[in-house]
PDB file of C-alpha atoms in Angstrom:
ATOM      1  CA  UNK A  18    -187.341  49.078-137.912  1.00 73.00           C
ATOM      2  CA  UNK A  19    -189.458  47.897-140.740  1.00 88.00           C
ATOM      3  CA  UNK A  20    -192.051  45.108-140.319  1.00 91.00           C
ATOM      4  CA  UNK A  21    -190.233  42.548-142.183  1.00 88.00           C
ATOM      5  CA  UNK A  22    -187.581  42.392-139.031  1.00 89.00           C
ATOM      6  CA  UNK A  23    -190.140  42.782-136.461  1.00 89.00           C
ATOM      7  CA  UNK A  24    -191.748  40.105-137.432  1.00 88.00           C
ATOM      8  CA  UNK A  25    -189.020  37.982-137.384  1.00 84.00           C
ATOM      9  CA  UNK A  26    -187.014  39.602-134.388  1.00 79.00           C
ATOM     10  CA  UNK A  27    -189.332  37.194-131.966  1.00 69.00           C
ATOM     11  CA  UNK A  28    -190.619  33.876-133.046  1.00 65.00           C
ATOM     12  CA  UNK A  29    -191.393  32.397-128.988  1.00 70.00           C
ATOM     13  CA  UNK A  30    -193.711  35.915-128.185  1.00 79.00           C
ATOM     14  CA  UNK A  31    -197.541  36.838-129.138  1.00 88.00           C
ATOM     15  CA  UNK A  32    -197.486  39.784-130.627  1.00 91.00           C
ATOM     16  CA  UNK A  33    -200.383  41.522-132.136  1.00 94.00           C
ATOM     17  CA  UNK A  34    -200.576  44.463-134.456  1.00 96.00           C
ATOM     18  CA  UNK A  35    -203.300  46.476-135.820  1.00 96.00           C
ATOM     19  CA  UNK A  36    -205.208  48.164-138.370  1.00 95.00           C
ATOM     20  CA  UNK A  37    -207.048  51.831-137.494  1.00 94.00           C
ATOM     21  CA  UNK A  38    -208.953  53.826-139.331  1.00 89.00           C
ATOM     22  CA  UNK A  39    -208.457  57.889-140.348  1.00 88.00           C
ATOM     23  CA  UNK A  40    -211.454  60.162-138.612  1.00 85.00           C
ATOM     24  CA  UNK A  41    -213.570  60.804-141.205  1.00 83.00           C
ATOM     25  CA  UNK A  42    -213.868  64.405-142.608  1.00 80.00           C
ATOM     26  CA  UNK A  43    -213.833  67.277-140.470  1.00 78.00           C
ATOM     27  CA  UNK A  44    -214.368  65.001-136.885  1.00 81.00           C
ATOM     28  CA  UNK A  45    -210.945  65.617-135.457  1.00 81.00           C
ATOM     29  CA  UNK A  46    -208.853  63.123-133.965  1.00 88.00           C
ATOM     30  CA  UNK A  47    -209.753  62.699-130.436  1.00 92.00           C
ATOM     31  CA  UNK A  48    -212.372  59.097-130.968  1.00 90.00           C
ATOM     32  CA  UNK A  49    -209.133  57.776-132.667  1.00 92.00           C
ATOM     33  CA  UNK A  50    -206.956  58.379-130.197  1.00 93.00           C
ATOM     34  CA  UNK A  51    -208.658  56.754-127.440  1.00 94.00           C
ATOM     35  CA  UNK A  52    -208.761  53.974-129.166  1.00 93.00           C
ATOM     36  CA  UNK A  53    -205.013  54.063-129.467  1.00 95.00           C
ATOM     37  CA  UNK A  54    -204.651  54.501-126.259  1.00 95.00           C
ATOM     38  CA  UNK A  55    -206.749  51.597-125.270  1.00 93.00           C
ATOM     39  CA  UNK A  56    -204.566  49.480-128.332  1.00 93.00           C
ATOM     40  CA  UNK A  57    -200.824  51.122-126.646  1.00 93.00           C
ATOM     41  CA  UNK A  58    -201.095  49.057-123.992  1.00 91.00           C
ATOM     42  CA  UNK A  59    -201.261  46.103-125.673  1.00 91.00           C
ATOM     43  CA  UNK A  60    -197.324  46.434-127.034  1.00 92.00           C
ATOM     44  CA  UNK A  61    -198.403  46.711-131.149  1.00 94.00           C
ATOM     45  CA  UNK A  62    -195.553  45.642-133.215  1.00 94.00           C
ATOM     46  CA  UNK A  63    -196.991  48.763-135.473  1.00 96.00           C
ATOM     47  CA  UNK A  64    -200.627  49.802-136.483  1.00 96.00           C
ATOM     48  CA  UNK A  65    -201.527  50.350-140.179  1.00 95.00           C
ATOM     49  CA  UNK A  66    -204.032  53.162-141.180  1.00 94.00           C
ATOM     50  CA  UNK A  67    -206.113  52.404-143.841  1.00 91.00           C
ATOM     51  CA  UNK A  68    -206.534  54.055-146.239  1.00 86.00           C
ATOM     52  CA  UNK A  69    -210.298  56.099-148.608  1.00 71.00           C
ATOM     53  CA  UNK A  70    -209.534  58.209-151.988  1.00 67.00           C
ATOM     54  CA  UNK A  71    -212.527  59.931-153.337  1.00 55.00           C
ATOM     55  CA  UNK A  72    -216.116  58.231-154.538  1.00 54.00           C
ATOM     56  CA  UNK A  73    -218.923  59.831-155.866  1.00 50.00           C
ATOM     57  CA  UNK A  74    -222.034  60.704-154.307  1.00 51.00           C
ATOM     58  CA  UNK A  75    -225.328  62.530-155.406  1.00 55.00           C
ATOM     59  CA  UNK A  76    -226.725  65.106-153.464  1.00 63.00           C
ATOM     60  CA  UNK A  77    -230.482  66.113-155.148  1.00 63.00           C
ATOM     61  CA  UNK A  78    -230.184  69.786-156.375  1.00 67.00           C
ATOM     62  CA  UNK A  79    -232.763  73.109-155.347  1.00 71.00           C
ATOM     63  CA  UNK A  80    -234.485  72.111-159.037  1.00 69.00           C
ATOM     64  CA  UNK A  81    -235.215  67.874-158.078  1.00 65.00           C
ATOM     65  CA  UNK A  82    -231.876  67.438-160.038  1.00 65.00           C
ATOM     66  CA  UNK A  83    -228.941  64.677-159.050  1.00 60.00           C
ATOM     67  CA  UNK A  84    -226.099  66.214-159.033  1.00 60.00           C
ATOM     68  CA  UNK A  85    -222.932  63.774-159.068  1.00 52.00           C
ATOM     69  CA  UNK A  86    -220.713  64.852-156.868  1.00 57.00           C
ATOM     70  CA  UNK A  87    -216.908  63.075-155.959  1.00 57.00           C
ATOM     71  CA  UNK A  88    -216.228  63.503-151.740  1.00 61.00           C
ATOM     72  CA  UNK A  89    -212.960  61.858-149.804  1.00 65.00           C
ATOM     73  CA  UNK A  90    -214.703  61.212-146.556  1.00 62.00           C
ATOM     74  CA  UNK A  91    -211.562  59.968-144.385  1.00 66.00           C
ATOM     75  CA  UNK A  92    -208.515  61.786-146.434  1.00 68.00           C
ATOM     76  CA  UNK A  93    -205.389  62.229-144.135  1.00 79.00           C
ATOM     77  CA  UNK A  94    -203.858  58.434-143.839  1.00 90.00           C
ATOM     78  CA  UNK A  95    -199.684  59.617-144.201  1.00 93.00           C
ATOM     79  CA  UNK A  96    -201.265  62.569-141.055  1.00 92.00           C
ATOM     80  CA  UNK A  97    -202.843  60.414-138.840  1.00 93.00           C
ATOM     81  CA  UNK A  98    -199.800  57.789-139.294  1.00 95.00           C
ATOM     82  CA  UNK A  99    -197.160  59.982-138.681  1.00 95.00           C
ATOM     83  CA  UNK A 100    -199.187  62.012-135.990  1.00 94.00           C
ATOM     84  CA  UNK A 101    -199.405  58.307-134.924  1.00 95.00           C
ATOM     85  CA  UNK A 102    -195.411  57.595-135.000  1.00 94.00           C
ATOM     86  CA  UNK A 103    -195.091  60.411-133.214  1.00 94.00           C
ATOM     87  CA  UNK A 104    -197.575  60.597-130.394  1.00 95.00           C
ATOM     88  CA  UNK A 105    -196.760  56.865-129.428  1.00 95.00           C
ATOM     89  CA  UNK A 106    -192.934  56.237-130.813  1.00 95.00           C
ATOM     90  CA  UNK A 107    -194.888  52.728-132.718  1.00 95.00           C
ATOM     91  CA  UNK A 108    -194.251  51.866-135.385  1.00 95.00           C
ATOM     92  CA  UNK A 109    -196.514  52.697-137.940  1.00 96.00           C
ATOM     93  CA  UNK A 110    -197.849  51.171-141.656  1.00 96.00           C
ATOM     94  CA  UNK A 111    -199.645  53.696-143.729  1.00 96.00           C
ATOM     95  CA  UNK A 112    -201.796  51.924-147.202  1.00 95.00           C
ATOM     96  CA  UNK A 113    -200.668  52.867-150.586  1.00 95.00           C
ATOM     97  CA  UNK A 114    -203.328  51.642-153.485  1.00 94.00           C
ATOM     98  CA  UNK A 115    -204.087  51.988-156.730  1.00 93.00           C
ATOM     99  CA  UNK A 116    -206.990  52.606-156.632  1.00 88.00           C
ATOM    100  CA  UNK A 117    -208.606  56.924-156.494  1.00 85.00           C
ATOM    101  CA  UNK A 118    -204.415  57.629-157.136  1.00 89.00           C
ATOM    102  CA  UNK A 119    -202.954  58.214-160.259  1.00 93.00           C
ATOM    103  CA  UNK A 120    -198.826  57.820-160.337  1.00 96.00           C
ATOM    104  CA  UNK A 121    -198.573  61.809-160.061  1.00 96.00           C
ATOM    105  CA  UNK A 122    -200.625  61.375-156.798  1.00 93.00           C
ATOM    106  CA  UNK A 123    -199.007  57.945-156.228  1.00 96.00           C
ATOM    107  CA  UNK A 124    -194.807  59.855-155.929  1.00 97.00           C
ATOM    108  CA  UNK A 125    -196.558  62.360-154.259  1.00 95.00           C
ATOM    109  CA  UNK A 126    -197.003  60.157-150.835  1.00 95.00           C
ATOM    110  CA  UNK A 127    -194.018  58.892-150.982  1.00 97.00           C
ATOM    111  CA  UNK A 128    -192.333  61.631-150.882  1.00 96.00           C
ATOM    112  CA  UNK A 129    -194.150  62.878-147.550  1.00 96.00           C
ATOM    113  CA  UNK A 130    -193.810  59.722-146.540  1.00 96.00           C
ATOM    114  CA  UNK A 131    -189.854  60.631-147.033  1.00 95.00           C
ATOM    115  CA  UNK A 132    -190.041  63.573-145.482  1.00 95.00           C
ATOM    116  CA  UNK A 133    -191.889  62.647-142.321  1.00 95.00           C
ATOM    117  CA  UNK A 134    -189.532  59.150-141.579  1.00 95.00           C
ATOM    118  CA  UNK A 135    -192.073  56.303-142.249  1.00 96.00           C
ATOM    119  CA  UNK A 136    -190.905  53.709-144.328  1.00 96.00           C
ATOM    120  CA  UNK A 137    -192.829  50.920-143.880  1.00 97.00           C
ATOM    121  CA  UNK A 138    -196.470  50.413-147.082  1.00 97.00           C
ATOM    122  CA  UNK A 139    -198.372  48.159-147.173  1.00 97.00           C
ATOM    123  CA  UNK A 140    -199.585  47.963-151.442  1.00 97.00           C
ATOM    124  CA  UNK A 141    -203.042  47.535-151.885  1.00 96.00           C
ATOM    125  CA  UNK A 142    -204.729  48.252-155.143  1.00 93.00           C
ATOM    126  CA  UNK A 143    -208.328  49.041-152.966  1.00 87.00           C
ATOM    127  CA  UNK A 144    -211.744  48.304-153.576  1.00 80.00           C
ATOM    128  CA  UNK A 145    -213.126  49.677-156.546  1.00 73.00           C
ATOM    129  CA  UNK A 146    -215.800  52.058-156.777  1.00 67.00           C
ATOM    130  CA  UNK A 147    -219.152  51.194-154.991  1.00 66.00           C
ATOM    131  CA  UNK A 148    -220.870  52.014-158.443  1.00 65.00           C
ATOM    132  CA  UNK A 149    -218.435  49.750-161.035  1.00 69.00           C
ATOM    133  CA  UNK A 150    -219.218  46.893-162.024  1.00 74.00           C
ATOM    134  CA  UNK A 151    -215.463  45.479-161.981  1.00 78.00           C
ATOM    135  CA  UNK A 152    -212.360  47.761-160.784  1.00 83.00           C
ATOM    136  CA  UNK A 153    -211.781  50.971-162.905  1.00 83.00           C
ATOM    137  CA  UNK A 154    -208.634  52.656-162.571  1.00 85.00           C
ATOM    138  CA  UNK A 155    -208.368  55.864-162.363  1.00 86.00           C
ATOM    139  CA  UNK A 156    -206.843  57.888-165.868  1.00 89.00           C
ATOM    140  CA  UNK A 157    -203.359  58.190-165.255  1.00 93.00           C
ATOM    141  CA  UNK A 158    -203.267  55.418-161.762  1.00 94.00           C
ATOM    142  CA  UNK A 159    -202.345  51.501-161.171  1.00 95.00           C
ATOM    143  CA  UNK A 160    -205.131  48.855-162.283  1.00 93.00           C
ATOM    144  CA  UNK A 161    -202.177  45.774-160.266  1.00 95.00           C
ATOM    145  CA  UNK A 162    -200.414  46.290-157.587  1.00 96.00           C
ATOM    146  CA  UNK A 163    -198.052  44.883-159.281  1.00 97.00           C
ATOM    147  CA  UNK A 164    -197.512  47.767-161.013  1.00 97.00           C
ATOM    148  CA  UNK A 165    -197.734  50.500-157.933  1.00 98.00           C
ATOM    149  CA  UNK A 166    -195.425  48.383-156.103  1.00 98.00           C
ATOM    150  CA  UNK A 167    -192.862  48.321-160.024  1.00 98.00           C
ATOM    151  CA  UNK A 168    -193.242  52.555-158.674  1.00 98.00           C
ATOM    152  CA  UNK A 169    -192.611  52.268-155.466  1.00 98.00           C
ATOM    153  CA  UNK A 170    -189.407  50.707-156.336  1.00 98.00           C
ATOM    154  CA  UNK A 171    -188.497  52.057-159.002  1.00 98.00           C
ATOM    155  CA  UNK A 172    -188.407  54.991-155.570  1.00 98.00           C
ATOM    156  CA  UNK A 173    -186.434  52.869-154.118  1.00 97.00           C
ATOM    157  CA  UNK A 174    -183.962  52.909-157.169  1.00 97.00           C
ATOM    158  CA  UNK A 175    -183.481  56.584-156.675  1.00 97.00           C
ATOM    159  CA  UNK A 176    -186.239  57.635-160.462  1.00 97.00           C
ATOM    160  CA  UNK A 177    -188.643  58.722-159.952  1.00 96.00           C
ATOM    161  CA  UNK A 178    -192.095  57.253-162.276  1.00 95.00           C
ATOM    162  CA  UNK A 179    -191.011  58.979-165.269  1.00 95.00           C
ATOM    163  CA  UNK A 180    -187.431  57.927-164.921  1.00 95.00           C
ATOM    164  CA  UNK A 181    -185.763  60.764-163.972  1.00 96.00           C
ATOM    165  CA  UNK A 182    -183.601  60.395-161.166  1.00 97.00           C
ATOM    166  CA  UNK A 183    -184.036  61.661-157.936  1.00 96.00           C
ATOM    167  CA  UNK A 184    -181.158  63.720-156.798  1.00 94.00           C
ATOM    168  CA  UNK A 185    -181.445  63.403-152.899  1.00 91.00           C
ATOM    169  CA  UNK A 186    -182.932  59.733-152.904  1.00 90.00           C
ATOM    170  CA  UNK A 187    -184.298  58.842-149.191  1.00 89.00           C
ATOM    171  CA  UNK A 188    -184.535  56.633-146.798  1.00 91.00           C
ATOM    172  CA  UNK A 189    -185.884  52.787-149.269  1.00 96.00           C
ATOM    173  CA  UNK A 190    -189.835  51.893-148.535  1.00 97.00           C
ATOM    174  CA  UNK A 191    -190.427  47.892-146.842  1.00 97.00           C
ATOM    175  CA  UNK A 192    -193.230  46.844-148.214  1.00 97.00           C
ATOM    176  CA  UNK A 193    -196.277  43.859-147.377  1.00 97.00           C
ATOM    177  CA  UNK A 194    -199.513  43.635-149.085  1.00 98.00           C
ATOM    178  CA  UNK A 195    -203.146  41.256-149.165  1.00 97.00           C
ATOM    179  CA  UNK A 196    -203.866  37.899-149.485  1.00 97.00           C
ATOM    180  CA  UNK A 197    -206.834  36.167-149.312  1.00 97.00           C
ATOM    181  CA  UNK A 198    -206.793  33.032-148.542  1.00 96.00           C
ATOM    182  CA  UNK A 199    -210.944  33.005-149.636  1.00 96.00           C
ATOM    183  CA  UNK A 200    -209.168  34.352-152.066  1.00 94.00           C
ATOM    184  CA  UNK A 201    -209.656  37.942-153.707  1.00 92.00           C
ATOM    185  CA  UNK A 202    -213.678  38.138-155.065  1.00 89.00           C
ATOM    186  CA  UNK A 203    -212.692  39.401-158.510  1.00 90.00           C
ATOM    187  CA  UNK A 204    -210.002  36.162-158.172  1.00 91.00           C
ATOM    188  CA  UNK A 205    -211.199  33.095-160.749  1.00 93.00           C
ATOM    189  CA  UNK A 206    -209.623  30.769-158.350  1.00 95.00           C
ATOM    190  CA  UNK A 207    -207.038  30.308-155.648  1.00 95.00           C
ATOM    191  CA  UNK A 208    -204.667  29.355-157.904  1.00 95.00           C
ATOM    192  CA  UNK A 209    -204.119  32.430-160.082  1.00 95.00           C
ATOM    193  CA  UNK A 210    -204.714  34.492-156.411  1.00 95.00           C
ATOM    194  CA  UNK A 211    -202.110  32.912-155.432  1.00 97.00           C
ATOM    195  CA  UNK A 212    -200.345  32.764-158.475  1.00 97.00           C
ATOM    196  CA  UNK A 213    -200.575  36.486-158.022  1.00 97.00           C
ATOM    197  CA  UNK A 214    -198.672  36.564-154.785  1.00 97.00           C
ATOM    198  CA  UNK A 215    -196.226  34.217-155.625  1.00 98.00           C
ATOM    199  CA  UNK A 216    -195.299  37.380-158.515  1.00 98.00           C
ATOM    200  CA  UNK A 217    -195.629  39.988-155.742  1.00 98.00           C
ATOM    201  CA  UNK A 218    -193.131  37.984-153.495  1.00 98.00           C
ATOM    202  CA  UNK A 219    -190.287  38.261-156.524  1.00 98.00           C
ATOM    203  CA  UNK A 220    -190.728  41.707-156.468  1.00 97.00           C
ATOM    204  CA  UNK A 221    -189.693  42.608-153.567  1.00 97.00           C
ATOM    205  CA  UNK A 222    -193.074  41.686-151.508  1.00 97.00           C
ATOM    206  CA  UNK A 223    -192.260  41.156-147.508  1.00 97.00           C
ATOM    207  CA  UNK A 224    -194.663  39.599-146.075  1.00 97.00           C
ATOM    208  CA  UNK A 225    -198.551  39.074-146.701  1.00 97.00           C
ATOM    209  CA  UNK A 226    -201.059  40.036-144.360  1.00 97.00           C
ATOM    210  CA  UNK A 227    -204.466  37.900-145.207  1.00 97.00           C
ATOM    211  CA  UNK A 228    -207.917  38.932-145.011  1.00 96.00           C
ATOM    212  CA  UNK A 229    -209.799  37.853-142.355  1.00 96.00           C
ATOM    213  CA  UNK A 230    -211.302  35.117-142.069  1.00 97.00           C
ATOM    214  CA  UNK A 231    -212.451  33.119-139.265  1.00 97.00           C
ATOM    215  CA  UNK A 232    -212.120  29.327-139.855  1.00 97.00           C
ATOM    216  CA  UNK A 233    -208.454  28.876-138.782  1.00 97.00           C
ATOM    217  CA  UNK A 234    -208.444  25.470-141.711  1.00 97.00           C
ATOM    218  CA  UNK A 235    -208.452  27.640-144.477  1.00 97.00           C
ATOM    219  CA  UNK A 236    -205.999  29.747-143.305  1.00 98.00           C
ATOM    220  CA  UNK A 237    -203.714  26.732-142.872  1.00 98.00           C
ATOM    221  CA  UNK A 238    -204.453  25.237-145.857  1.00 97.00           C
ATOM    222  CA  UNK A 239    -203.350  28.652-147.824  1.00 97.00           C
ATOM    223  CA  UNK A 240    -200.140  28.542-146.018  1.00 98.00           C
ATOM    224  CA  UNK A 241    -198.842  25.135-146.464  1.00 98.00           C
ATOM    225  CA  UNK A 242    -200.370  25.424-149.895  1.00 97.00           C
ATOM    226  CA  UNK A 243    -198.348  28.655-150.592  1.00 98.00           C
ATOM    227  CA  UNK A 244    -195.677  26.636-149.266  1.00 98.00           C
ATOM    228  CA  UNK A 245    -195.338  24.348-152.224  1.00 97.00           C
ATOM    229  CA  UNK A 246    -195.706  27.149-154.354  1.00 97.00           C
ATOM    230  CA  UNK A 247    -192.710  28.692-152.854  1.00 97.00           C
ATOM    231  CA  UNK A 248    -194.260  31.299-150.866  1.00 98.00           C
ATOM    232  CA  UNK A 249    -191.944  32.266-148.765  1.00 97.00           C
ATOM    233  CA  UNK A 250    -192.417  35.548-147.012  1.00 96.00           C
ATOM    234  CA  UNK A 251    -194.125  35.605-143.580  1.00 96.00           C
ATOM    235  CA  UNK A 252    -197.824  35.336-143.649  1.00 97.00           C
ATOM    236  CA  UNK A 253    -199.783  37.363-141.118  1.00 97.00           C
ATOM    237  CA  UNK A 254    -203.557  36.013-139.813  1.00 98.00           C
ATOM    238  CA  UNK A 255    -205.727  39.155-140.524  1.00 97.00           C
ATOM    239  CA  UNK A 256    -208.848  39.100-137.603  1.00 97.00           C
ATOM    240  CA  UNK A 257    -211.622  40.552-137.177  1.00 96.00           C
ATOM    241  CA  UNK A 258    -214.192  39.910-134.400  1.00 96.00           C
ATOM    242  CA  UNK A 259    -217.881  39.690-135.133  1.00 94.00           C
ATOM    243  CA  UNK A 260    -219.513  42.165-132.544  1.00 91.00           C
ATOM    244  CA  UNK A 261    -223.572  43.244-134.078  1.00 92.00           C
ATOM    245  CA  UNK A 262    -225.750  40.618-134.933  1.00 91.00           C
ATOM    246  CA  UNK A 263    -226.300  41.988-138.975  1.00 92.00           C
ATOM    247  CA  UNK A 264    -222.522  40.568-139.507  1.00 91.00           C
ATOM    248  CA  UNK A 265    -223.963  37.056-139.217  1.00 89.00           C
ATOM    249  CA  UNK A 266    -224.655  39.225-142.962  1.00 91.00           C
ATOM    250  CA  UNK A 267    -223.062  41.958-143.463  1.00 90.00           C
ATOM    251  CA  UNK A 268    -219.199  39.900-142.926  1.00 91.00           C
ATOM    252  CA  UNK A 269    -219.512  37.363-145.723  1.00 91.00           C
ATOM    253  CA  UNK A 270    -220.770  39.832-148.685  1.00 88.00           C
ATOM    254  CA  UNK A 271    -218.590  42.939-147.251  1.00 86.00           C
ATOM    255  CA  UNK A 272    -215.524  40.998-146.915  1.00 89.00           C
ATOM    256  CA  UNK A 273    -216.157  37.378-149.322  1.00 88.00           C
ATOM    257  CA  UNK A 274    -215.453  35.038-146.675  1.00 93.00           C
ATOM    258  CA  UNK A 275    -218.228  32.365-145.359  1.00 93.00           C
ATOM    259  CA  UNK A 276    -219.598  32.136-141.724  1.00 94.00           C
ATOM    260  CA  UNK A 277    -218.264  29.072-140.800  1.00 95.00           C
ATOM    261  CA  UNK A 278    -220.861  26.416-139.862  1.00 95.00           C
ATOM    262  CA  UNK A 279    -220.773  25.997-135.453  1.00 95.00           C
ATOM    263  CA  UNK A 280    -220.454  30.189-135.408  1.00 96.00           C
ATOM    264  CA  UNK A 281    -222.732  31.425-137.355  1.00 94.00           C
ATOM    265  CA  UNK A 282    -225.990  28.782-135.980  1.00 95.00           C
ATOM    266  CA  UNK A 283    -224.172  30.218-132.902  1.00 95.00           C
ATOM    267  CA  UNK A 284    -224.705  33.514-133.813  1.00 94.00           C
ATOM    268  CA  UNK A 285    -228.195  32.856-135.015  1.00 94.00           C
ATOM    269  CA  UNK A 286    -229.366  32.091-131.038  1.00 94.00           C
ATOM    270  CA  UNK A 287    -228.037  36.049-130.486  1.00 95.00           C
ATOM    271  CA  UNK A 288    -231.004  37.747-129.238  1.00 94.00           C
ATOM    272  CA  UNK A 289    -229.045  41.234-129.082  1.00 95.00           C
ATOM    273  CA  UNK A 290    -226.083  43.020-129.877  1.00 94.00           C
ATOM    274  CA  UNK A 291    -224.315  42.264-126.544  1.00 95.00           C
ATOM    275  CA  UNK A 292    -224.688  38.661-127.204  1.00 96.00           C
ATOM    276  CA  UNK A 293    -223.298  39.166-130.420  1.00 95.00           C
ATOM    277  CA  UNK A 294    -220.541  40.944-129.281  1.00 96.00           C
ATOM    278  CA  UNK A 295    -220.043  38.039-126.284  1.00 97.00           C
ATOM    279  CA  UNK A 296    -219.756  35.500-128.433  1.00 97.00           C
ATOM    280  CA  UNK A 297    -217.331  37.399-130.932  1.00 97.00           C
ATOM    281  CA  UNK A 298    -215.162  36.743-128.487  1.00 97.00           C
ATOM    282  CA  UNK A 299    -215.668  33.855-127.136  1.00 97.00           C
ATOM    283  CA  UNK A 300    -214.738  32.874-131.128  1.00 97.00           C
ATOM    284  CA  UNK A 301    -212.202  34.619-131.568  1.00 97.00           C
ATOM    285  CA  UNK A 302    -210.120  34.350-128.734  1.00 97.00           C
ATOM    286  CA  UNK A 303    -210.554  30.547-129.302  1.00 97.00           C
ATOM    287  CA  UNK A 304    -209.486  30.844-132.782  1.00 97.00           C
ATOM    288  CA  UNK A 305    -206.456  32.906-131.841  1.00 97.00           C
ATOM    289  CA  UNK A 306    -205.126  30.536-129.206  1.00 96.00           C
ATOM    290  CA  UNK A 307    -205.573  27.219-132.312  1.00 97.00           C
ATOM    291  CA  UNK A 308    -203.297  29.246-134.550  1.00 96.00           C
ATOM    292  CA  UNK A 309    -200.528  30.194-131.726  1.00 94.00           C
ATOM    293  CA  UNK A 310    -200.725  26.318-131.191  1.00 94.00           C
ATOM    294  CA  UNK A 311    -199.830  26.083-134.793  1.00 94.00           C
ATOM    295  CA  UNK A 312    -197.150  28.389-134.402  1.00 92.00           C
ATOM    296  CA  UNK A 313    -198.376  31.193-135.976  1.00 93.00           C
ATOM    297  CA  UNK A 314    -197.228  34.625-133.508  1.00 91.00           C
ATOM    298  CA  UNK A 315    -198.115  37.153-135.320  1.00 94.00           C
ATOM    299  CA  UNK A 316    -201.876  38.354-135.484  1.00 96.00           C
ATOM    300  CA  UNK A 317    -203.181  41.429-137.068  1.00 97.00           C
ATOM    301  CA  UNK A 318    -206.642  43.017-136.098  1.00 97.00           C
ATOM    302  CA  UNK A 319    -209.138  44.445-137.742  1.00 96.00           C
ATOM    303  CA  UNK A 320    -210.422  47.159-135.142  1.00 94.00           C
ATOM    304  CA  UNK A 321    -213.011  48.872-136.815  1.00 89.00           C
ATOM    305  CA  UNK A 322    -217.030  48.229-134.583  1.00 88.00           C
ATOM    306  CA  UNK A 323    -213.745  45.863-132.570  1.00 92.00           C
ATOM    307  CA  UNK A 324    -212.046  48.038-130.972  1.00 94.00           C
ATOM    308  CA  UNK A 325    -213.494  46.690-126.770  1.00 94.00           C
ATOM    309  CA  UNK A 326    -213.750  43.263-128.560  1.00 96.00           C
ATOM    310  CA  UNK A 327    -209.983  42.849-129.882  1.00 96.00           C
ATOM    311  CA  UNK A 328    -209.215  44.746-125.937  1.00 95.00           C
ATOM    312  CA  UNK A 329    -211.102  41.726-123.943  1.00 96.00           C
ATOM    313  CA  UNK A 330    -209.539  39.676-126.515  1.00 96.00           C
ATOM    314  CA  UNK A 331    -205.986  40.255-125.711  1.00 94.00           C
ATOM    315  CA  UNK A 332    -205.979  40.266-122.594  1.00 92.00           C
ATOM    316  CA  UNK A 333    -207.310  36.563-122.215  1.00 94.00           C
ATOM    317  CA  UNK A 334    -204.609  35.310-125.221  1.00 92.00           C
ATOM    318  CA  UNK A 335    -201.465  37.315-123.062  1.00 84.00           C
TER     319      UNK A 335
END
């Protein structure tokens, strides 16, 4: 069943979905499966799996010089998605991104996913490399999510990226995209950013998942503006509870979203990470309850560094 159907099949019930990371290279699946063992009890609609293509590190050589090397810290998104689907029977949604991938790389990812019977995707541009001032596409890759969507839709129509017909087209892919209630960091303004979302809808995106936010009013305003612009696809709120003191400054810098003043004032009163975690649980529980009161029945949780918080929050909401 595709994700678009799952999020609209029962609008009167509360539903959750979760995002998880693939394991770090060489660490195995034990920790990830332990996380999913906790999450599966909450009957998630689906689990999406991030992907991280290669990045540069600088390694010091014996002669004292630095050598730039390309590594992948978290390979295996497609394999992990298949493992989760096979082990738990939960629908999975791997990320497919432009960053670090060529068109050919993406084509092989789509083929592998078809072989594995995985048909739900989240299509994203991906983050720019840490050392780059602006996003630089991989040679032979895509610059924009819309280009990636075009490739997936061409594949769905039975053609490879070079126009060659696929002799035995398999199951078509359904896909969602990301959106940003406080605008993408590189967008000149929210209106232009939302025009890009509308374009993605017109190209076939079936739903959107928001970047994390802590101020519900910004989400409500975003959805209202989207509807006025003719954006009709479901917009699933993405939520991440604060769990550490350091996140007061790290989250706004990393995810380009504001910490509301009432929450910020309470965080600075916390003396330990445990106090910050408890505050995060209280704030996020109230945040989710308000979303439910406004008719939002599907909430997507970013679980990294906050699995236990997410489990506690969802139990309070059920």
